[in-house]
mmCIF file of C-alpha atoms in Angstrom:
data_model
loop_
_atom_site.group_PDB
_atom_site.id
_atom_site.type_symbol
_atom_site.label_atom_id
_atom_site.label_comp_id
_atom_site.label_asym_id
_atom_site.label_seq_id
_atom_site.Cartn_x
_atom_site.Cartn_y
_atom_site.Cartn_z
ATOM 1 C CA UNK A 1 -56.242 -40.146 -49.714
ATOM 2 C CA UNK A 2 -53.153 -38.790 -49.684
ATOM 3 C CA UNK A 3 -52.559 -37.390 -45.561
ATOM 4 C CA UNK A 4 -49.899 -35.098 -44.498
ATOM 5 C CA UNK A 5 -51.538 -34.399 -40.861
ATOM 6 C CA UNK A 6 -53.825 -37.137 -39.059
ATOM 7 C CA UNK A 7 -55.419 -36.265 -35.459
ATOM 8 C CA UNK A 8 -57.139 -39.200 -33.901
ATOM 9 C CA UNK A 9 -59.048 -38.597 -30.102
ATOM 10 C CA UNK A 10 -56.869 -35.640 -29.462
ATOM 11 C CA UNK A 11 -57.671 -35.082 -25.152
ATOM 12 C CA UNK A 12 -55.685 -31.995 -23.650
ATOM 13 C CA UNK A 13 -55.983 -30.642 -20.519
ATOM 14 C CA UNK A 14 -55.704 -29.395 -16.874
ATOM 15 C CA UNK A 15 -55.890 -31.085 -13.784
ATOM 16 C CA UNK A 16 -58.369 -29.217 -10.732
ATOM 17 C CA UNK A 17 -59.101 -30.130 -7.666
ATOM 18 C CA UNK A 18 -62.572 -31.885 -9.535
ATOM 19 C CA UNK A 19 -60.350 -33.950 -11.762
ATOM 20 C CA UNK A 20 -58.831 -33.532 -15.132
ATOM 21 C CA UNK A 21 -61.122 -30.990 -17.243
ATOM 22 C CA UNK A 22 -60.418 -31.307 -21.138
ATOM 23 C CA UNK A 23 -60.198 -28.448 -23.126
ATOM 24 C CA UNK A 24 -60.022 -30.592 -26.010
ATOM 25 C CA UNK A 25 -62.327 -33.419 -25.677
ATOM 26 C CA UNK A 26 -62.001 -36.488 -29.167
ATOM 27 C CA UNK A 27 -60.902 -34.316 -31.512
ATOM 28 C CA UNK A 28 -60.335 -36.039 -34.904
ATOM 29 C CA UNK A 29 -59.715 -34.536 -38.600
ATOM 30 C CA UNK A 30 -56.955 -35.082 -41.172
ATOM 31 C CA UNK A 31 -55.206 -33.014 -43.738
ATOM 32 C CA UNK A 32 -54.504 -33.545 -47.035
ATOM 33 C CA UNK A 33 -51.634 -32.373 -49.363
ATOM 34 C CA UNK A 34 -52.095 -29.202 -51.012
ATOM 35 C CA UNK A 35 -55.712 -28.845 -49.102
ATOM 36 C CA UNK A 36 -57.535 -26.447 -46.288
ATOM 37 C CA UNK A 37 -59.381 -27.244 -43.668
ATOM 38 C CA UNK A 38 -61.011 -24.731 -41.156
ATOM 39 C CA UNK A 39 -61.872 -24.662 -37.971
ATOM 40 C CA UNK A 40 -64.466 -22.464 -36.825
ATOM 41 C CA UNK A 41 -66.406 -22.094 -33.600
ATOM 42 C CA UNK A 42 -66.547 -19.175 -30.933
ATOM 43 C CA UNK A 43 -64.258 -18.162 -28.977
ATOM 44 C CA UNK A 44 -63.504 -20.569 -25.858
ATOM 45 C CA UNK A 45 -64.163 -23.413 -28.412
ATOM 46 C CA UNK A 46 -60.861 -25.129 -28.011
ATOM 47 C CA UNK A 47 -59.646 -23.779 -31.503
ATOM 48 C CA UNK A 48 -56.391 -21.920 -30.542
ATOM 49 C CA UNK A 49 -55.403 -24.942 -27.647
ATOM 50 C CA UNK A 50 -55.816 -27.406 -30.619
ATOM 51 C CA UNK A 51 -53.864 -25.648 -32.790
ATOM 52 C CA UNK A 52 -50.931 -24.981 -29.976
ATOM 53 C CA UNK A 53 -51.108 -29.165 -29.302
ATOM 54 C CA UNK A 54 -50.297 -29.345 -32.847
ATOM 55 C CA UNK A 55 -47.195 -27.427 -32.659
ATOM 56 C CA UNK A 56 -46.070 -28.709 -29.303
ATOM 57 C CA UNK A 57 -46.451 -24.968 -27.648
ATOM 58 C CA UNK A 58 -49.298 -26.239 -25.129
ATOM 59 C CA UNK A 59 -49.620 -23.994 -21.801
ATOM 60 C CA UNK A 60 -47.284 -25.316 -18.802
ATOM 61 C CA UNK A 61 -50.261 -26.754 -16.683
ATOM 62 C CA UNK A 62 -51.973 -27.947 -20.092
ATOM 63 C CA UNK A 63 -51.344 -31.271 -21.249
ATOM 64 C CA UNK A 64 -52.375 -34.341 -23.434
ATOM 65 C CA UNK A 65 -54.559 -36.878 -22.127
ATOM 66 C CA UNK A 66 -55.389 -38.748 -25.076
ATOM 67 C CA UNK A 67 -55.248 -39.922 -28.662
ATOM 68 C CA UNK A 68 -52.841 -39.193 -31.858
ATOM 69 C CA UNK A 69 -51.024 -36.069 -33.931
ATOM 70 C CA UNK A 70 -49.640 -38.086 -37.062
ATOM 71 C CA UNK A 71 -47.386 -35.939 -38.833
ATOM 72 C CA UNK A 72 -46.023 -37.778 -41.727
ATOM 73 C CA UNK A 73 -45.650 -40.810 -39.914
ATOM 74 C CA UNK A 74 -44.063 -38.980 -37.217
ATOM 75 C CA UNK A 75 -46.834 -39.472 -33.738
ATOM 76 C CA UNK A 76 -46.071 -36.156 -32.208
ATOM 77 C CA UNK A 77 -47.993 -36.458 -28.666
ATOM 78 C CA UNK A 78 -45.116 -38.222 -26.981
ATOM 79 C CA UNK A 79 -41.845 -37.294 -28.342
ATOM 80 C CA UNK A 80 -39.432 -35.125 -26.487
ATOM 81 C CA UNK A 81 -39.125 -31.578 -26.905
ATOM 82 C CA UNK A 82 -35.475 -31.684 -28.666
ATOM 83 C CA UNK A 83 -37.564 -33.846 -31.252
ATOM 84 C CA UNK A 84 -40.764 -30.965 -31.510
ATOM 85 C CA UNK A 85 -37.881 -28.297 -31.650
ATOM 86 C CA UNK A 86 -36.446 -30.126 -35.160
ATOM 87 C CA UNK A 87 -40.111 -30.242 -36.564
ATOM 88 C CA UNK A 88 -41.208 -26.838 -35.848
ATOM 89 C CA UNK A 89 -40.644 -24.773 -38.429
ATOM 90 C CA UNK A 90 -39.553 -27.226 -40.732
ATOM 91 C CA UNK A 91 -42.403 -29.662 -40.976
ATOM 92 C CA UNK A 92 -45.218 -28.108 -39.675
ATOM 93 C CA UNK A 93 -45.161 -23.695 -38.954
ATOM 94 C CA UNK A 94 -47.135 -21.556 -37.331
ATOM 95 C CA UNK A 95 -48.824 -17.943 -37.997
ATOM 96 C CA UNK A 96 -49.566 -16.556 -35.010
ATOM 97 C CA UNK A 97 -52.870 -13.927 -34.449
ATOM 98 C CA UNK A 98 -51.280 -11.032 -33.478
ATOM 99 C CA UNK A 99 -47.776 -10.769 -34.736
ATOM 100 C CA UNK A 100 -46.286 -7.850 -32.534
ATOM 101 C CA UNK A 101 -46.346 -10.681 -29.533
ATOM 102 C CA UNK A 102 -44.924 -13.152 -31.668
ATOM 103 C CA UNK A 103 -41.758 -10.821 -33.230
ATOM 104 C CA UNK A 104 -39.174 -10.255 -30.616
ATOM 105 C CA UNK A 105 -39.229 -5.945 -30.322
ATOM 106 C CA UNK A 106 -35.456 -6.444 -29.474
ATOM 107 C CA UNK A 107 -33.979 -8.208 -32.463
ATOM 108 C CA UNK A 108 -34.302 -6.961 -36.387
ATOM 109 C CA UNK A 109 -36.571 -8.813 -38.762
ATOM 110 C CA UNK A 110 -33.654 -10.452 -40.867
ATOM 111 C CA UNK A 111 -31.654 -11.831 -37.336
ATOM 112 C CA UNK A 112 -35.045 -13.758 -36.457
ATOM 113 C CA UNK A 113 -35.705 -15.503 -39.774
ATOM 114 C CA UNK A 114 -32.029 -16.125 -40.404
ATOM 115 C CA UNK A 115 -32.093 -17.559 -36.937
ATOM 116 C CA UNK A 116 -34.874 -19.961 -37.552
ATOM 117 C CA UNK A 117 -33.495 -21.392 -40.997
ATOM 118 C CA UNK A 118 -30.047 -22.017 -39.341
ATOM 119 C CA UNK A 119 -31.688 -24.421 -36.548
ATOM 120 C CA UNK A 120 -32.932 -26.205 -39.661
ATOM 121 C CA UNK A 121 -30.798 -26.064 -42.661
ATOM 122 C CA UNK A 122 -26.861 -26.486 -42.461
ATOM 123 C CA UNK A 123 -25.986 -23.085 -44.820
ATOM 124 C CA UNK A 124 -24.042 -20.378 -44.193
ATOM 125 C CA UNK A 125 -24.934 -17.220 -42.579
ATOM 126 C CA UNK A 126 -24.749 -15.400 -45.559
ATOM 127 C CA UNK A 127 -26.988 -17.780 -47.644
ATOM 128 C CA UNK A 128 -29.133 -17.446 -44.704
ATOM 129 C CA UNK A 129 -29.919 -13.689 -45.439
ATOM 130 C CA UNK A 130 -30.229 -14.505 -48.832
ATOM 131 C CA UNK A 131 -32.719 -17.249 -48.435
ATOM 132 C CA UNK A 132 -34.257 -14.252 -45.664
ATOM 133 C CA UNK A 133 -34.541 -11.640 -48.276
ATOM 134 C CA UNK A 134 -35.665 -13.714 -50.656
ATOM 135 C CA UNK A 135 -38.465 -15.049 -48.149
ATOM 136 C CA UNK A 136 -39.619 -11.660 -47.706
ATOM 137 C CA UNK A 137 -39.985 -10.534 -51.329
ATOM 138 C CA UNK A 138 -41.560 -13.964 -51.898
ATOM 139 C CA UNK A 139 -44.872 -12.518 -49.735
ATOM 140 C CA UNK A 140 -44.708 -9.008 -51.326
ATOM 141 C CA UNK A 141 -42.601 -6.951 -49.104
ATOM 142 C CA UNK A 142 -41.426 -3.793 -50.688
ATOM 143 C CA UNK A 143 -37.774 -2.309 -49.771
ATOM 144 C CA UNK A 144 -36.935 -6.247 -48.815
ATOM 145 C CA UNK A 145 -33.259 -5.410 -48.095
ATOM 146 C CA UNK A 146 -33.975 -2.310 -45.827
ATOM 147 C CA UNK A 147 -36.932 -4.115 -43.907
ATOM 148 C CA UNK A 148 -34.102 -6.723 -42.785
ATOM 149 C CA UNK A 149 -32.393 -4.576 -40.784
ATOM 150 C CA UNK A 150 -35.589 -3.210 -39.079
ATOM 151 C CA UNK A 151 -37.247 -4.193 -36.144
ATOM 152 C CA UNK A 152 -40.922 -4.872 -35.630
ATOM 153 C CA UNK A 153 -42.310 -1.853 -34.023
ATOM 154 C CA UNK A 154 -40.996 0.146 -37.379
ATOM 155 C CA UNK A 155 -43.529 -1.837 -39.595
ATOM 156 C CA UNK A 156 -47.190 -1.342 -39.787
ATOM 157 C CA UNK A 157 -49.285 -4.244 -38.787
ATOM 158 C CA UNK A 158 -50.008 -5.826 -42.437
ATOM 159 C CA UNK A 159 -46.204 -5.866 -43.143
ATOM 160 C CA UNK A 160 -45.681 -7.468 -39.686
ATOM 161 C CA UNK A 161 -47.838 -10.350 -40.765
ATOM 162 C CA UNK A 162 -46.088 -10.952 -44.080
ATOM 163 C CA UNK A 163 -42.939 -11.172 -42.161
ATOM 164 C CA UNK A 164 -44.629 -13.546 -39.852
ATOM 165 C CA UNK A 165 -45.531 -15.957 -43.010
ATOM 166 C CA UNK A 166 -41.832 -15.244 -44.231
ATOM 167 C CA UNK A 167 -40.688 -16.549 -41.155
ATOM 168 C CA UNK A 168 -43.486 -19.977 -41.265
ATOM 169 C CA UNK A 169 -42.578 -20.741 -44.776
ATOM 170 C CA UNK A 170 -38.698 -19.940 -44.609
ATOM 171 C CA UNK A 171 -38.331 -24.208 -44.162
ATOM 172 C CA UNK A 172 -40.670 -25.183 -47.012
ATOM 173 C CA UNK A 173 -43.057 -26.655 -44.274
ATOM 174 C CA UNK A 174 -45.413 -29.408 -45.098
ATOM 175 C CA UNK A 175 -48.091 -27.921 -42.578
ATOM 176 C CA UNK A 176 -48.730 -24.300 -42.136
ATOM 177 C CA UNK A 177 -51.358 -23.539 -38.951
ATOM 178 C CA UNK A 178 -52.508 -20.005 -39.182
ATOM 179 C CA UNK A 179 -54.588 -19.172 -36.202
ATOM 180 C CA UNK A 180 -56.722 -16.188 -36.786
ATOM 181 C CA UNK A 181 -54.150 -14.851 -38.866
ATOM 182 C CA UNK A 182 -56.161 -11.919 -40.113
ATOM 183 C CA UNK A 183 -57.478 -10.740 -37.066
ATOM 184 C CA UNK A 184 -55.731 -8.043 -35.815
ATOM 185 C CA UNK A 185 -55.552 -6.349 -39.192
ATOM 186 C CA UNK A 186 -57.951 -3.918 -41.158
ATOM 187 C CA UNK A 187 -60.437 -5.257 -44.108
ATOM 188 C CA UNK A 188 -58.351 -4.279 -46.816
ATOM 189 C CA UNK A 189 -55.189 -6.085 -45.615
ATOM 190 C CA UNK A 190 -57.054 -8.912 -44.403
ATOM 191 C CA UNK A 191 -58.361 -9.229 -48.372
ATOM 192 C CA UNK A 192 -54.312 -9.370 -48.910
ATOM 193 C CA UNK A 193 -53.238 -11.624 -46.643
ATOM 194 C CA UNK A 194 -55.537 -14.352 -47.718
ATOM 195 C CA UNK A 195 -54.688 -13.865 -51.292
ATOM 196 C CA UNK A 196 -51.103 -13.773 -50.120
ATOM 197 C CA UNK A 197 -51.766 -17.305 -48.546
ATOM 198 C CA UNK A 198 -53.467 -18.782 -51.617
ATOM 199 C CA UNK A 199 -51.098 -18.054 -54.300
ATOM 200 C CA UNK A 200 -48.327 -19.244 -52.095
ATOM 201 C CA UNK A 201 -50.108 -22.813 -51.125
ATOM 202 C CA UNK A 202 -50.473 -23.174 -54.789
ATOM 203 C CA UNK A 203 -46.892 -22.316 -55.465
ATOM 204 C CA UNK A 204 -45.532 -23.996 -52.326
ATOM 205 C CA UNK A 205 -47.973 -26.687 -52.428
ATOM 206 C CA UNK A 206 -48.608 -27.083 -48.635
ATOM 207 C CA UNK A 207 -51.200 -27.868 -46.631
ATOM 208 C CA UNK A 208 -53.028 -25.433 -44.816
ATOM 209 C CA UNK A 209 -55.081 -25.685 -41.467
ATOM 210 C CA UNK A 210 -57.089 -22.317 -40.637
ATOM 211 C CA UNK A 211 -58.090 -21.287 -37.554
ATOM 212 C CA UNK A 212 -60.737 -18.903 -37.505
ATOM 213 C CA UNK A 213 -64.456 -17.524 -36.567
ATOM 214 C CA UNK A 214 -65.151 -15.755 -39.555
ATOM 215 C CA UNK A 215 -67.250 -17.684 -41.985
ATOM 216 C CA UNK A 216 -66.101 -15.291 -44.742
ATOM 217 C CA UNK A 217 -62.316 -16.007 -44.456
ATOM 218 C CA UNK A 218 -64.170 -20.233 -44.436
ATOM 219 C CA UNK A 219 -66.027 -19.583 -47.015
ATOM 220 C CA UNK A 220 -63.116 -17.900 -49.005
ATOM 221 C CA UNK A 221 -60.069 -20.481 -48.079
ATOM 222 C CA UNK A 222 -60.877 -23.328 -47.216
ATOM 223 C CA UNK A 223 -62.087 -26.825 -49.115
ATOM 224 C CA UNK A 224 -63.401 -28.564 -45.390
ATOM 225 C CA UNK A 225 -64.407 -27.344 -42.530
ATOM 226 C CA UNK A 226 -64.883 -28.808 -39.023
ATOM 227 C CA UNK A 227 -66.789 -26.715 -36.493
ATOM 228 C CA UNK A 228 -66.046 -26.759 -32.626
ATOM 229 C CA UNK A 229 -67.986 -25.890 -29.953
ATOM 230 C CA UNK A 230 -66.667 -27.046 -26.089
ATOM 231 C CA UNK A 231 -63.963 -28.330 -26.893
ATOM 232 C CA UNK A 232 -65.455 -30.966 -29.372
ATOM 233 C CA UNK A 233 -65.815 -31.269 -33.078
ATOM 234 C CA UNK A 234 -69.987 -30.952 -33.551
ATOM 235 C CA UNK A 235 -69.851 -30.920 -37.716
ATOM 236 C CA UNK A 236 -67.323 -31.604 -40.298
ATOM 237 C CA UNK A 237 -68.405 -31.056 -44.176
ATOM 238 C CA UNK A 238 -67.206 -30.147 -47.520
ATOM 239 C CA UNK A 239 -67.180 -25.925 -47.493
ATOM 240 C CA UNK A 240 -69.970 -25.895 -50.045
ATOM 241 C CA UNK A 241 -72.370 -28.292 -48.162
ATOM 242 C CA UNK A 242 -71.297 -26.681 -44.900
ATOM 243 C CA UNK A 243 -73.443 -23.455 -46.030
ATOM 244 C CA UNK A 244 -75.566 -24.503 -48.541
ATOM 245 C CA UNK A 245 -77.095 -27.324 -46.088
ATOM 246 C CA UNK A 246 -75.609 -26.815 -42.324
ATOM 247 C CA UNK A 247 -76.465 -30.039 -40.218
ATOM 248 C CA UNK A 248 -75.582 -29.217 -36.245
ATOM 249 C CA UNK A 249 -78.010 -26.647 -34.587
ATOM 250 C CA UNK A 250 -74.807 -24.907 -33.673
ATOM 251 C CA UNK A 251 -73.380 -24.823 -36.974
ATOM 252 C CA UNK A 252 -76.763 -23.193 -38.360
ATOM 253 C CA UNK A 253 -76.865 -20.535 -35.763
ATOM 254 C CA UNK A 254 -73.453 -19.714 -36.515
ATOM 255 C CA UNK A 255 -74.085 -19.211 -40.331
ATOM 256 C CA UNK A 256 -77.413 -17.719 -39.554
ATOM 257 C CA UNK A 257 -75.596 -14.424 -37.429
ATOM 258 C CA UNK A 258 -73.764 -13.853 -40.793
ATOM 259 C CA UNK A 259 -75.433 -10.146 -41.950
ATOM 260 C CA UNK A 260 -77.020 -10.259 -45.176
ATOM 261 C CA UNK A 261 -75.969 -7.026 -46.989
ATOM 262 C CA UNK A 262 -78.828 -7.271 -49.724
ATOM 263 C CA UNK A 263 -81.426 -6.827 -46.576
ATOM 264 C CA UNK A 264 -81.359 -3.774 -44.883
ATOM 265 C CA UNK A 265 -84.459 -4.706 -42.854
ATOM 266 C CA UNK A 266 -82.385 -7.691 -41.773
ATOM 267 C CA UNK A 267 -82.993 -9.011 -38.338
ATOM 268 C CA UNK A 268 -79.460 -10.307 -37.074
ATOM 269 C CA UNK A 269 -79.596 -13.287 -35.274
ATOM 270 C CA UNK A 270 -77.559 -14.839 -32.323
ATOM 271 C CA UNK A 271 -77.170 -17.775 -30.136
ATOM 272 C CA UNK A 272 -78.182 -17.301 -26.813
ATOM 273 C CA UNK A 273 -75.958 -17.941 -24.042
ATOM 274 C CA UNK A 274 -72.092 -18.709 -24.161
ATOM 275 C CA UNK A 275 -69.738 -21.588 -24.299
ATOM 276 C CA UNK A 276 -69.211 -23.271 -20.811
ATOM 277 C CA UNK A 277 -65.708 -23.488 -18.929
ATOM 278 C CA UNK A 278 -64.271 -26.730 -19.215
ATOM 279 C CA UNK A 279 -64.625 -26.974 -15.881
ATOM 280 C CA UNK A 280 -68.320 -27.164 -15.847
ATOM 281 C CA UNK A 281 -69.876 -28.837 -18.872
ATOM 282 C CA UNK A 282 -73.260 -30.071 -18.738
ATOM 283 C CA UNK A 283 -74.097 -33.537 -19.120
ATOM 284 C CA UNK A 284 -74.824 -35.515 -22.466
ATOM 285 C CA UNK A 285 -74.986 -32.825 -25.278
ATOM 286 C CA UNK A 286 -72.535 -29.603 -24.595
ATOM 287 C CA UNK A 287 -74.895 -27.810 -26.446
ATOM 288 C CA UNK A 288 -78.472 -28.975 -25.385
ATOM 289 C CA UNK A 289 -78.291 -25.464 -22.536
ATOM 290 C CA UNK A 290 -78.582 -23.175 -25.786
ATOM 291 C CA UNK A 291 -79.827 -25.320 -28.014
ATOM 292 C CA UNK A 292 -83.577 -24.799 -29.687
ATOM 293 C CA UNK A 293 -84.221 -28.024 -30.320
ATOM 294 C CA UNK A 294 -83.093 -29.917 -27.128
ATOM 295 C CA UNK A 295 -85.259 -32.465 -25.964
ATOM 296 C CA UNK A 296 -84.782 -35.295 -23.199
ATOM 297 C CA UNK A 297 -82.516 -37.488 -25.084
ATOM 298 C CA UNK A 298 -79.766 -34.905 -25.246
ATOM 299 C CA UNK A 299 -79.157 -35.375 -21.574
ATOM 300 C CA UNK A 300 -77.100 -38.366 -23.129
ATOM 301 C CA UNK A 301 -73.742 -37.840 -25.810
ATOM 302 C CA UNK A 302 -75.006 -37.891 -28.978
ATOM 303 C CA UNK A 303 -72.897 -40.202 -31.616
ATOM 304 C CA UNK A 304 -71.159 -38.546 -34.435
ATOM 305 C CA UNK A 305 -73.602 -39.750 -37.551
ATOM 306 C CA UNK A 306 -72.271 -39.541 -41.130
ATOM 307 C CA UNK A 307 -75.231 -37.598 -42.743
ATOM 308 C CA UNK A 308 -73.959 -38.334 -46.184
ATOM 309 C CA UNK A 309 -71.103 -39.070 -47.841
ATOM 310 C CA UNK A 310 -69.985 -35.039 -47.665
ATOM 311 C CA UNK A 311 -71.009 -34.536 -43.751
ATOM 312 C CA UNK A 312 -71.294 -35.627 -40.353
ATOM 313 C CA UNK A 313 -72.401 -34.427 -37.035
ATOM 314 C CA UNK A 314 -72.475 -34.715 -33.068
ATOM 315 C CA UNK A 315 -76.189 -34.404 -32.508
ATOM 316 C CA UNK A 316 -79.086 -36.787 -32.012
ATOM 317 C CA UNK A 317 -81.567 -35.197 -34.761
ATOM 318 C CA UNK A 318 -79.834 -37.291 -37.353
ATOM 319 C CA UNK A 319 -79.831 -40.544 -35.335
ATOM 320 C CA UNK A 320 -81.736 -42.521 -37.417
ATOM 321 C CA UNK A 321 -81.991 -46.668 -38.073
ATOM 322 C CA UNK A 322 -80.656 -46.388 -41.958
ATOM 323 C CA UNK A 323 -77.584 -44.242 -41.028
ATOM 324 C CA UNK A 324 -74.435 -45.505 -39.762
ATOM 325 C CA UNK A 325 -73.776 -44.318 -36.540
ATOM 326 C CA UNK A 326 -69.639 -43.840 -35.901
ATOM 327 C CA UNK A 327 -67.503 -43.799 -32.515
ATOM 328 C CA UNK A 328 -66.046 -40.830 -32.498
ATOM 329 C CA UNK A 329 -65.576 -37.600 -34.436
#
């Protein structure tokens, strides 16, 4: 299996007055070359802090507790922030949800990705804009030259996010984490952007991890999935087997609140309740509170049990003599 990103127990965190409360609670997936994996769950799920512990960019009163970020042999979790500063961007890049935050308003497009592949590539200023322009009429910019010398605020949203992916891939990163990177825009460009992303990990070949709730943009991207829900990974399949046969309660309430167009009659289901705060989790299963088909032993953690050879899942229901029960997820 050839691994460009390994996460092993991954704890992060903030200390209270009750203790430490993880936000991310023995998270474990890897990443292959040339591959996507999603991440889905609902929001407060601990998808966007595990994506920032990737990159280094955790909160100032979040931290790591626990576990491993291999990153081509590189163990990320404890190396100073000089060292994450020489990675980012070059080894592993980010796509940020909403990219008007993200852009500085005060500087033009072409100064901020010219800046970024200086602090990684000894070139010239000049082959710097070069290498710019030719980053931004890699992901389908029109009038390249004259968007250089703009600023954010004179570019619609969809253009905004190309610029953003400019900027990620500028470095030829092994990693790209896009977290919800579609959000913020309209259908039609959200159709774009993906496509946008596709063709390029096939030119590129990188490695993608997706952050998202929408099953669609799963369904349409990705090759695994792992689903979160607390702060802890509940399923992780192959994207076919994820919706053609769903293991985790949660993960089949999720999929079953996806609308059916063909059915106008369609009852639209949900999960009742929400996710808890970190702060107060119940006991044993995170998800027994909302969870149909709770019963007494789910006051205990459930093992993560490899269903088959495709899927595996946090949840007693599958706890079974015949099946191998595993550690952690």
């Amino acid at each position: 299996m050839n691994e460009v990103l390994k996460v092993e127990d991954l704890e992060v965190g903030v200390p209270t007055e009750q203790g430490f409360a993880n936000i991310v609670n023995g998270v474990s997936f890897s990443l292959e070359k040339g591959k996507t994996l999603g991440i889905v769950g609902e929001s407060g799920c601990g998808k966007s802090m595990t994506s920032l512990s990737l990159m280094g960019l955790l909160p100032p009163a979040v931290s790591y507790r626990g576990g491993t970020i291999n990153l081509k042999d590189n163990e990320l979790t404890s190396i100073p922030k000089k060292a994450w500063r020489k990675l980012r961007g070059k080894d592993i890049a980010m796509i940020f949800q909403e990219p008007m935050t993200s852009l500085n308003p005060v500087y033009t497009i072409g100064s901020q990705i010219v800046e970024l592949i200086l602090n990684h590539r000894k070139i010239s200023k000049k082959d710097a804009y070069a290498h710019a322009l030719k980053m931004l009429q890699l992901v389908g910019i029109p009038r390249a030259e004259e968007v250089l010398h703009e600023y954010p605020h004179q570019l619609s949203g969809g253009m905004r996010q190309r610029v953003m992916i400019a900027m990620a891939l500028s470095c030829n990163p092994e990693v790209l984490v896009a977290d919800e990177p579609t959000t913020a825009l309209d259908v039609t460009i959200q159709a774009q952007i993906l496509e946008l992303m596709k063709s390029l990990q096939e030119e590129l070949k990188m490695s993608i991890l997706l952050i998202t709730h929408d099953l669609g943009v799963v369904a349409e991207m990705c090759d695994k999935v792992v689903v979160m829900y607390a702060g802890e990974i509940v399923e992780e399949s192959t994207v076919i087997e994820l919706f053609e046969s769903p293991k985790h309660p949660y993960t089949k309430g999720l999929i079953a609140s996806l609308p059916d167009i063909e059915d106008e009659k369609e009852y639209l289901s949900s999960i009742p309740g929400t996710v808890p705060s970190p702060t107060d989790m119940p006991p044993g299963c995170r998800f027994a509170p909302r969870c149909t088909f709770a019963h007494e032993q789910c006051r205990q953690a459930p093992p993560v049990v490899s269903v088959n050879q495709e899927s595996r899942t946090k949840c007693w229901l599958y706890v079974k003599e015949e099946i191998p029960v595993k550690e952690g997820m």
